[in-house]
């Protein structure tokens, strides 16, 4: 079902998951977010039988609030592999785990519309899935992510997260670890601790701050309005987050995603948790969350070079997001 192949030139791993071709698609094929009216949503309350068997549920008043189950079309799997026929290249069996976490029983409710308390519960369940995956021998890296809307790769509109545990350390994480290591060797401190401090002090790229987190548009943002949410305390993975951090992260997510959704009508976005790969020391990496609004798509230059063309300077984008947050805050005060 699944096989991993390493690109011999770039060193990037590619997952071939032939089973994903069968995946149903709930959106109409156009740029607007419009669902096919005849699609049955497998993530809605009452349709629990449409998913694979449940692995975890969080209940309130006899009904589920959060459900976790194996992805019906896993990119990697616990028992699948295809035989590699070509020894010229590096390959691996696509062993791993791929789960879906449905974070609300309500079909059209979105992450930024949840209460702070509920976002906290979602983060806690994600943390527990991360910890569980990380303990498995074959897993080297756990990626938590959210695809919101068709332009961000979601095939089902009902709000959900995905957790994938893979048997390799992806290139992006390898490169990040190296940058952290080089910075520490040179300065003796953590790159992200220093970056967060610098962004708070500089202020022009900062979009939000509370006692636990700083959120800013990165200096060299690849995507327009890309936002990084960084804990002020040095934490290398979601597993290191205590009650306090989770509370502050929930506030940051609600405030920032509400603003992001106001940048443009029907805006789709991805959230990626950047966690430490397994087998590294706590000081080797600093956890952060990337919010990637999808305005325009990578095109020929980006695919050709791996470099991105971004039409909006981070300082200008940050000013826009700060204004949206300020206006929303004032609106809420008036109501
Ligand atoms: Zn639904
Ligand atoms: Zn740090």
Short mmCIF file of N, CA, C and O in Angstrom, two decimals, residues 180-264:
data_model
loop_
_atom_site.label_atom_id
_atom_site.label_comp_id
_atom_site.label_asym_id
_atom_site.label_seq_id
_atom_site.Cartn_x
_atom_site.Cartn_y
_atom_site.Cartn_z
N UNK A 180 19.65 25.03 14.25
CA UNK A 180 19.67 25.21 15.71
C UNK A 180 21.05 24.88 16.27
O UNK A 180 21.58 25.58 17.13
N UNK A 181 21.65 23.80 15.75
CA UNK A 181 22.96 23.36 16.24
C UNK A 181 24.04 24.40 15.92
O UNK A 181 24.83 24.77 16.78
N UNK A 182 24.03 24.88 14.67
CA UNK A 182 25.02 25.89 14.27
C UNK A 182 24.89 27.15 15.11
O UNK A 182 25.89 27.74 15.52
N UNK A 183 23.66 27.55 15.36
CA UNK A 183 23.42 28.77 16.14
C UNK A 183 23.91 28.59 17.58
O UNK A 183 24.55 29.46 18.14
N UNK A 184 23.62 27.41 18.13
CA UNK A 184 24.04 27.14 19.52
C UNK A 184 25.57 27.10 19.63
O UNK A 184 26.14 27.63 20.58
N UNK A 185 26.21 26.48 18.64
CA UNK A 185 27.68 26.42 18.65
C UNK A 185 28.30 27.81 18.61
O UNK A 185 29.32 28.07 19.23
N UNK A 186 27.67 28.69 17.86
CA UNK A 186 28.20 30.04 17.69
C UNK A 186 27.86 30.95 18.87
O UNK A 186 28.69 31.73 19.34
N UNK A 187 26.61 30.86 19.36
CA UNK A 187 26.13 31.83 20.36
C UNK A 187 25.89 31.23 21.75
O UNK A 187 25.68 31.97 22.71
N UNK A 188 25.85 29.92 21.83
CA UNK A 188 25.64 29.27 23.13
C UNK A 188 24.20 29.33 23.61
O UNK A 188 23.91 29.00 24.76
N UNK A 189 23.28 29.79 22.77
CA UNK A 189 21.88 29.91 23.18
C UNK A 189 20.96 29.27 22.13
O UNK A 189 21.41 28.87 21.07
N UNK A 190 19.65 29.23 22.45
CA UNK A 190 18.67 28.64 21.53
C UNK A 190 18.23 29.68 20.50
O UNK A 190 17.83 30.79 20.85
N UNK A 191 18.30 29.28 19.25
CA UNK A 191 17.93 30.14 18.13
C UNK A 191 16.52 30.71 18.28
O UNK A 191 16.29 31.91 18.11
N UNK A 192 15.56 29.85 18.64
CA UNK A 192 14.16 30.31 18.68
C UNK A 192 13.88 31.15 19.92
O UNK A 192 13.09 32.10 19.86
N UNK A 193 14.52 30.81 21.06
CA UNK A 193 14.39 31.65 22.26
C UNK A 193 14.83 33.07 21.92
O UNK A 193 14.16 34.05 22.23
N UNK A 194 15.98 33.17 21.22
CA UNK A 194 16.53 34.49 20.87
C UNK A 194 15.66 35.18 19.82
O UNK A 194 15.47 36.39 19.87
N UNK A 195 15.14 34.39 18.86
CA UNK A 195 14.32 34.99 17.80
C UNK A 195 13.04 35.57 18.39
O UNK A 195 12.64 36.69 18.04
N UNK A 196 12.39 34.83 19.29
CA UNK A 196 11.15 35.32 19.90
C UNK A 196 11.42 36.61 20.66
O UNK A 196 10.66 37.58 20.55
N UNK A 197 12.52 36.62 21.39
CA UNK A 197 12.88 37.82 22.17
C UNK A 197 13.11 39.00 21.23
O UNK A 197 12.65 40.12 21.47
N UNK A 198 13.83 38.73 20.14
CA UNK A 198 14.13 39.78 19.16
C UNK A 198 12.85 40.31 18.52
O UNK A 198 12.67 41.52 18.36
N UNK A 199 11.94 39.42 18.14
CA UNK A 199 10.70 39.84 17.46
C UNK A 199 9.80 40.66 18.40
O UNK A 199 9.15 41.60 17.97
N UNK A 200 9.80 40.28 19.68
CA UNK A 200 9.00 41.04 20.65
C UNK A 200 9.58 42.45 20.79
O UNK A 200 8.88 43.45 20.76
N UNK A 201 10.90 42.53 20.89
CA UNK A 201 11.57 43.81 21.06
C UNK A 201 11.42 44.68 19.80
O UNK A 201 11.09 45.85 19.87
N UNK A 202 11.60 44.08 18.64
CA UNK A 202 11.52 44.81 17.37
C UNK A 202 10.07 45.25 17.09
O UNK A 202 9.80 46.39 16.72
N UNK A 203 9.15 44.32 17.28
CA UNK A 203 7.72 44.66 17.26
C UNK A 203 7.05 44.77 15.91
O UNK A 203 5.84 44.56 15.81
N UNK A 204 7.77 45.07 14.86
CA UNK A 204 7.10 45.35 13.57
C UNK A 204 6.53 44.11 12.89
O UNK A 204 5.66 44.22 12.04
N UNK A 205 7.04 42.95 13.24
CA UNK A 205 6.50 41.72 12.65
C UNK A 205 5.63 40.96 13.65
O UNK A 205 5.05 39.94 13.32
N UNK A 206 5.53 41.49 14.87
CA UNK A 206 4.75 40.84 15.91
C UNK A 206 3.26 41.03 15.64
O UNK A 206 2.83 42.13 15.29
N UNK A 207 2.46 39.96 15.77
CA UNK A 207 1.02 40.12 15.57
C UNK A 207 0.23 39.88 16.86
O UNK A 207 -0.87 40.37 17.03
N UNK A 208 0.82 39.13 17.80
CA UNK A 208 0.09 38.81 19.03
C UNK A 208 1.10 38.38 20.09
O UNK A 208 2.12 37.78 19.78
N UNK A 209 0.77 38.68 21.33
CA UNK A 209 1.62 38.24 22.44
C UNK A 209 0.77 38.04 23.68
O UNK A 209 -0.13 38.83 23.94
N UNK A 210 0.99 36.96 24.41
CA UNK A 210 0.44 36.84 25.76
C UNK A 210 1.55 36.33 26.67
O UNK A 210 2.72 36.28 26.23
N UNK A 211 1.22 35.95 27.91
CA UNK A 211 2.28 35.60 28.86
C UNK A 211 3.07 34.37 28.41
O UNK A 211 4.24 34.20 28.77
N UNK A 212 2.44 33.50 27.60
CA UNK A 212 3.11 32.26 27.24
C UNK A 212 3.70 32.22 25.83
O UNK A 212 4.64 31.49 25.56
N UNK A 213 3.13 33.02 24.91
CA UNK A 213 3.51 32.90 23.49
C UNK A 213 3.72 34.24 22.81
O UNK A 213 3.12 35.25 23.19
N UNK A 214 4.57 34.23 21.79
CA UNK A 214 4.72 35.37 20.89
C UNK A 214 4.39 34.86 19.50
O UNK A 214 4.80 33.77 19.11
N UNK A 215 3.61 35.65 18.75
CA UNK A 215 3.28 35.25 17.37
C UNK A 215 3.74 36.36 16.44
O UNK A 215 3.47 37.53 16.67
N UNK A 216 4.46 35.97 15.40
CA UNK A 216 4.99 36.96 14.47
C UNK A 216 5.06 36.39 13.06
O UNK A 216 5.00 35.17 12.86
N UNK A 217 5.14 37.31 12.10
CA UNK A 217 5.37 36.89 10.72
C UNK A 217 6.88 36.72 10.58
O UNK A 217 7.63 37.65 10.90
N UNK A 218 7.33 35.53 10.16
CA UNK A 218 8.79 35.33 10.12
C UNK A 218 9.48 36.28 9.14
O UNK A 218 8.87 36.68 8.14
N UNK A 219 10.68 36.64 9.46
CA UNK A 219 11.49 37.59 8.68
C UNK A 219 11.50 37.24 7.19
O UNK A 219 11.41 38.10 6.34
N UNK A 220 11.65 35.94 6.89
CA UNK A 220 11.67 35.50 5.49
C UNK A 220 10.47 34.60 5.21
O UNK A 220 10.62 33.46 4.76
N UNK A 221 9.27 35.09 5.50
CA UNK A 221 8.05 34.29 5.32
C UNK A 221 7.93 33.80 3.87
O UNK A 221 8.08 34.59 2.94
N UNK A 222 7.67 32.52 3.71
CA UNK A 222 7.52 31.95 2.36
C UNK A 222 6.16 32.31 1.80
O UNK A 222 6.00 32.59 0.63
N UNK A 223 5.13 32.25 2.65
CA UNK A 223 3.75 32.51 2.23
C UNK A 223 3.31 33.87 2.75
O UNK A 223 3.73 34.28 3.85
N UNK A 224 2.42 34.54 2.01
CA UNK A 224 1.84 35.79 2.49
C UNK A 224 1.08 35.50 3.78
O UNK A 224 0.31 34.55 3.83
N UNK A 225 1.31 36.30 4.79
CA UNK A 225 0.64 36.19 6.08
C UNK A 225 0.97 34.89 6.84
O UNK A 225 0.22 34.48 7.72
N UNK A 226 2.07 34.25 6.49
CA UNK A 226 2.52 33.10 7.29
C UNK A 226 2.82 33.59 8.71
O UNK A 226 3.42 34.65 8.88
N UNK A 227 2.34 32.86 9.71
CA UNK A 227 2.55 33.29 11.11
C UNK A 227 3.15 32.15 11.93
O UNK A 227 2.72 31.00 11.80
N UNK A 228 4.15 32.48 12.72
CA UNK A 228 4.73 31.49 13.64
C UNK A 228 4.29 31.83 15.06
O UNK A 228 4.38 32.99 15.49
N UNK A 229 3.85 30.81 15.78
CA UNK A 229 3.43 30.98 17.17
C UNK A 229 4.46 30.23 18.03
O UNK A 229 4.61 29.02 17.91
N UNK A 230 5.18 30.99 18.86
CA UNK A 230 6.35 30.44 19.53
C UNK A 230 6.21 30.57 21.05
O UNK A 230 5.94 31.66 21.56
N UNK A 231 6.40 29.45 21.80
CA UNK A 231 6.36 29.57 23.26
C UNK A 231 7.55 30.36 23.79
O UNK A 231 8.67 30.20 23.29
N UNK A 232 7.30 31.22 24.78
CA UNK A 232 8.40 32.02 25.33
C UNK A 232 9.35 31.14 26.15
O UNK A 232 10.53 31.42 26.24
N UNK A 233 8.78 30.11 26.76
CA UNK A 233 9.60 29.17 27.53
C UNK A 233 10.21 28.17 26.54
O UNK A 233 9.58 27.84 25.54
N UNK A 234 11.42 27.71 26.80
CA UNK A 234 12.03 26.73 25.90
C UNK A 234 11.37 25.37 26.05
O UNK A 234 11.52 24.69 27.06
N UNK A 235 10.61 24.99 25.02
CA UNK A 235 9.94 23.69 24.99
C UNK A 235 10.28 23.06 23.64
O UNK A 235 10.17 23.71 22.61
N UNK A 236 10.70 21.81 23.62
CA UNK A 236 11.14 21.23 22.34
C UNK A 236 10.02 20.48 21.61
O UNK A 236 10.13 20.22 20.42
N UNK A 237 8.95 20.12 22.34
CA UNK A 237 7.84 19.43 21.66
C UNK A 237 6.55 19.71 22.40
O UNK A 237 6.55 20.19 23.53
N UNK A 238 5.45 19.36 21.75
CA UNK A 238 4.12 19.55 22.38
C UNK A 238 4.04 18.74 23.68
O UNK A 238 3.33 19.12 24.61
N UNK A 239 4.83 17.66 23.76
CA UNK A 239 4.82 16.84 24.97
C UNK A 239 5.33 17.63 26.19
O UNK A 239 4.99 17.31 27.33
N UNK A 240 6.13 18.67 25.93
CA UNK A 240 6.68 19.47 27.04
C UNK A 240 5.76 20.57 27.51
O UNK A 240 6.12 21.35 28.40
N UNK A 241 4.57 20.67 26.93
CA UNK A 241 3.65 21.75 27.29
C UNK A 241 2.84 21.40 28.53
O UNK A 241 2.18 20.37 28.58
N UNK A 242 2.89 22.29 29.51
CA UNK A 242 2.10 22.10 30.73
C UNK A 242 0.75 22.79 30.60
O UNK A 242 0.45 23.39 29.56
N UNK A 243 -0.05 22.71 31.69
CA UNK A 243 -1.39 23.33 31.70
C UNK A 243 -1.35 24.80 31.29
O UNK A 243 -2.16 25.26 30.50
N UNK A 244 -0.38 25.53 31.86
CA UNK A 244 -0.27 26.97 31.59
C UNK A 244 -0.06 27.25 30.12
O UNK A 244 -0.77 28.06 29.52
N UNK A 245 0.93 26.56 29.52
CA UNK A 245 1.25 26.80 28.11
C UNK A 245 0.04 26.47 27.22
O UNK A 245 -0.24 27.20 26.27
N UNK A 246 -0.63 25.36 27.56
CA UNK A 246 -1.77 24.95 26.74
C UNK A 246 -2.87 26.01 26.77
O UNK A 246 -3.47 26.35 25.75
N UNK A 247 -3.08 26.60 27.95
CA UNK A 247 -4.08 27.66 28.10
C UNK A 247 -3.71 28.87 27.23
O UNK A 247 -4.53 29.40 26.49
N UNK A 248 -2.45 29.26 27.30
CA UNK A 248 -2.01 30.43 26.52
C UNK A 248 -2.00 30.13 25.01
O UNK A 248 -2.31 31.00 24.20
N UNK A 249 -1.69 28.89 24.66
CA UNK A 249 -1.70 28.53 23.23
C UNK A 249 -3.13 28.57 22.68
O UNK A 249 -3.37 29.04 21.56
N UNK A 250 -4.09 28.11 23.50
CA UNK A 250 -5.50 28.14 23.07
C UNK A 250 -5.93 29.58 22.79
O UNK A 250 -6.60 29.86 21.79
N UNK A 251 -5.53 30.49 23.65
CA UNK A 251 -5.88 31.90 23.44
C UNK A 251 -5.25 32.42 22.15
O UNK A 251 -5.90 33.10 21.34
N UNK A 252 -3.98 32.08 21.96
CA UNK A 252 -3.26 32.53 20.76
C UNK A 252 -3.93 31.99 19.50
O UNK A 252 -4.17 32.72 18.54
N UNK A 253 -4.28 30.70 19.51
CA UNK A 253 -4.90 30.08 18.32
C UNK A 253 -6.22 30.77 18.00
O UNK A 253 -6.48 31.15 16.86
N UNK A 254 -7.05 30.95 19.02
CA UNK A 254 -8.37 31.56 18.77
C UNK A 254 -8.23 32.97 18.21
O UNK A 254 -8.87 33.33 17.21
N UNK A 255 -7.38 33.77 18.81
CA UNK A 255 -7.21 35.16 18.38
C UNK A 255 -6.63 35.24 16.97
O UNK A 255 -7.14 35.97 16.12
N UNK A 256 -5.57 34.46 16.74
CA UNK A 256 -4.86 34.59 15.46
C UNK A 256 -5.66 33.99 14.30
O UNK A 256 -5.78 34.59 13.24
N UNK A 257 -6.24 32.80 14.50
CA UNK A 257 -7.00 32.19 13.40
C UNK A 257 -8.24 33.03 13.08
O UNK A 257 -8.61 33.17 11.90
N UNK A 258 -8.89 33.61 14.10
CA UNK A 258 -10.03 34.50 13.83
C UNK A 258 -9.59 35.63 12.91
O UNK A 258 -10.30 36.00 11.97
N UNK A 259 -8.41 36.19 13.16
CA UNK A 259 -7.90 37.29 12.34
C UNK A 259 -7.54 36.80 10.94
O UNK A 259 -7.87 37.44 9.94
N UNK A 260 -6.89 35.64 10.87
CA UNK A 260 -6.48 35.08 9.58
C UNK A 260 -7.70 34.87 8.68
O UNK A 260 -7.68 35.17 7.49
N UNK A 261 -8.79 34.37 9.27
CA UNK A 261 -10.01 34.12 8.48
C UNK A 261 -10.61 35.41 7.94
O UNK A 261 -11.43 35.40 7.04
N UNK A 262 -10.23 36.55 8.53
CA UNK A 262 -10.75 37.84 8.09
C UNK A 262 -9.88 38.52 7.04
O UNK A 262 -10.22 39.58 6.53
N UNK A 263 -8.73 37.95 6.72
CA UNK A 263 -7.84 38.57 5.74
C UNK A 263 -8.53 38.59 4.38
O UNK A 263 -8.46 39.58 3.65
N UNK A 264 -9.21 37.50 4.06
CA UNK A 264 -9.80 37.35 2.74
C UNK A 264 -10.97 36.38 2.84
O UNK A 264 -10.91 35.42 3.62
#
